[in-house]
Amino acid sequence: MTPHMAERRPTMMDPPVESLLERVDSKFTLVTLAAMRGRQINSYFNQLGEGLGTIVPPQVTSVSRKPLSIALEEVAAAKITYHRPTDEERAGEAAEGEEQ
């Protein structure tokens, strides 16, 4: 190993958190996105024997059986993304809620 190369320490996290944070704007967004997708994947696995469902199956091939790990792999592979609503979109949703 050459002295100018940074040594990468092994971690239990794969994909590494640093690479995941490059795909989102904050740690909070990463946690929220992975949790939401992990619940969807868990629901998908639970309804497998019941016929066609509305939940999207995992978008990556994974050796993991844990929904959250699969969700993080999807984030790392840019298979899932997020959309942060603008102020105008939030105002429109609030107005629609008041009309009902």
mmCIF file of C-alpha atoms in Angstrom:
data_model
loop_
_atom_site.group_PDB
_atom_site.id
_atom_site.type_symbol
_atom_site.label_atom_id
_atom_site.label_comp_id
_atom_site.label_asym_id
_atom_site.label_seq_id
_atom_site.Cartn_x
_atom_site.Cartn_y
_atom_site.Cartn_z
ATOM 1 C CA MET A 1 0.000 0.000 0.000
ATOM 2 C CA THR A 2 1.387 3.378 -0.917
ATOM 3 C CA PRO A 3 1.670 5.966 1.844
ATOM 4 C CA HIS A 4 -0.407 8.613 0.034
ATOM 5 C CA MET A 5 -3.483 6.416 -0.303
ATOM 6 C CA ALA A 6 -5.977 6.605 2.515
ATOM 7 C CA GLU A 7 -6.577 3.283 4.156
ATOM 8 C CA ARG A 8 -10.217 2.319 4.127
ATOM 9 C CA ARG A 9 -11.302 0.757 7.352
ATOM 10 C CA PRO A 10 -13.709 -2.153 7.100
ATOM 11 C CA THR A 11 -17.187 -1.400 8.338
ATOM 12 C CA MET A 12 -20.264 -3.474 8.979
ATOM 13 C CA MET A 13 -22.230 -1.162 6.725
ATOM 14 C CA ASP A 14 -22.394 -2.049 3.065
ATOM 15 C CA PRO A 15 -23.015 0.130 1.155
ATOM 16 C CA PRO A 16 -21.010 2.665 3.203
ATOM 17 C CA VAL A 17 -22.941 5.548 4.727
ATOM 18 C CA GLU A 18 -20.713 8.042 2.916
ATOM 19 C CA SER A 19 -21.810 6.740 -0.506
ATOM 20 C CA LEU A 20 -25.466 6.765 0.585
ATOM 21 C CA LEU A 21 -25.244 10.392 1.741
ATOM 22 C CA GLU A 22 -24.072 11.377 -1.742
ATOM 23 C CA ARG A 23 -27.522 10.333 -3.050
ATOM 24 C CA VAL A 24 -29.606 12.454 -0.639
ATOM 25 C CA ASP A 25 -29.510 15.930 0.881
ATOM 26 C CA SER A 26 -29.320 14.947 4.560
ATOM 27 C CA LYS A 27 -29.057 12.083 7.018
ATOM 28 C CA PHE A 28 -32.693 12.662 7.943
ATOM 29 C CA THR A 29 -33.759 12.191 4.317
ATOM 30 C CA LEU A 30 -31.714 8.990 4.080
ATOM 31 C CA VAL A 31 -33.278 7.528 7.220
ATOM 32 C CA THR A 32 -36.803 8.509 6.170
ATOM 33 C CA LEU A 33 -36.398 7.237 2.599
ATOM 34 C CA ALA A 34 -34.848 3.921 3.680
ATOM 35 C CA ALA A 35 -37.475 3.370 6.388
ATOM 36 C CA MET A 36 -40.376 4.040 4.014
ATOM 37 C CA ARG A 37 -38.925 1.784 1.316
ATOM 38 C CA GLY A 38 -38.018 -0.903 3.864
ATOM 39 C CA ARG A 39 -41.665 -1.038 4.982
ATOM 40 C CA GLN A 40 -42.773 -1.341 1.344
ATOM 41 C CA ILE A 41 -40.340 -4.210 0.731
ATOM 42 C CA ASN A 42 -41.491 -5.932 3.931
ATOM 43 C CA SER A 43 -45.116 -5.620 2.779
ATOM 44 C CA TYR A 44 -44.148 -7.003 -0.627
ATOM 45 C CA PHE A 45 -42.550 -10.095 0.946
ATOM 46 C CA ASN A 46 -45.576 -10.586 3.224
ATOM 47 C CA GLN A 47 -48.108 -10.518 0.363
ATOM 48 C CA LEU A 48 -46.140 -12.733 -2.066
ATOM 49 C CA GLY A 49 -48.403 -15.764 -1.735
ATOM 50 C CA GLU A 50 -51.585 -13.739 -2.099
ATOM 51 C CA GLY A 51 -51.391 -13.020 -5.821
ATOM 52 C CA LEU A 52 -50.682 -9.768 -7.582
ATOM 53 C CA GLY A 53 -50.064 -6.841 -5.290
ATOM 54 C CA THR A 54 -49.577 -3.141 -5.760
ATOM 55 C CA ILE A 55 -46.209 -2.984 -4.011
ATOM 56 C CA VAL A 56 -43.080 -2.681 -6.150
ATOM 57 C CA PRO A 57 -40.655 -5.589 -5.616
ATOM 58 C CA PRO A 58 -37.000 -5.004 -4.677
ATOM 59 C CA GLN A 59 -35.154 -3.187 -7.465
ATOM 60 C CA VAL A 60 -31.717 -4.712 -6.789
ATOM 61 C CA THR A 61 -30.412 -8.233 -6.512
ATOM 62 C CA SER A 62 -29.370 -8.637 -2.907
ATOM 63 C CA VAL A 63 -27.967 -11.383 -0.746
ATOM 64 C CA SER A 64 -29.628 -9.719 2.216
ATOM 65 C CA ARG A 65 -33.011 -10.850 3.440
ATOM 66 C CA LYS A 66 -33.545 -7.713 5.530
ATOM 67 C CA PRO A 67 -35.871 -5.120 3.987
ATOM 68 C CA LEU A 68 -33.896 -2.152 5.330
ATOM 69 C CA SER A 69 -30.623 -3.484 3.913
ATOM 70 C CA ILE A 70 -32.290 -3.993 0.529
ATOM 71 C CA ALA A 71 -33.698 -0.438 0.695
ATOM 72 C CA LEU A 72 -30.242 1.004 1.391
ATOM 73 C CA GLU A 73 -28.808 -0.978 -1.524
ATOM 74 C CA GLU A 74 -31.535 0.520 -3.732
ATOM 75 C CA VAL A 75 -30.569 4.020 -2.591
ATOM 76 C CA ALA A 76 -26.894 3.319 -3.328
ATOM 77 C CA ALA A 77 -27.792 2.010 -6.805
ATOM 78 C CA ALA A 78 -29.998 5.092 -7.452
ATOM 79 C CA LYS A 79 -32.996 2.816 -8.012
ATOM 80 C CA ILE A 80 -35.143 4.866 -5.659
ATOM 81 C CA THR A 81 -35.167 8.608 -5.203
ATOM 82 C CA TYR A 82 -37.185 11.180 -3.348
ATOM 83 C CA HIS A 83 -39.025 14.364 -4.212
ATOM 84 C CA ARG A 84 -39.109 17.258 -1.784
ATOM 85 C CA PRO A 85 -42.320 19.266 -2.391
ATOM 86 C CA THR A 86 -41.934 22.963 -3.120
ATOM 87 C CA ASP A 87 -43.727 25.607 -1.060
ATOM 88 C CA GLU A 88 -46.255 25.984 -3.878
ATOM 89 C CA GLU A 89 -46.987 22.241 -3.912
ATOM 90 C CA ARG A 90 -47.469 22.223 -0.145
ATOM 91 C CA ALA A 91 -49.794 25.235 -0.355
ATOM 92 C CA GLY A 92 -51.832 23.472 -3.088
ATOM 93 C CA GLU A 93 -52.183 20.339 -0.983
ATOM 94 C CA ALA A 94 -53.295 22.384 2.025
ATOM 95 C CA ALA A 95 -55.919 24.172 -0.092
ATOM 96 C CA GLU A 96 -57.243 20.839 -1.416
ATOM 97 C CA GLY A 97 -57.548 19.548 2.147
ATOM 98 C CA GLU A 98 -59.583 22.590 3.198
ATOM 99 C CA GLU A 99 -62.039 22.128 0.299
ATOM 100 C CA GLN A 100 -63.027 18.625 1.424
#
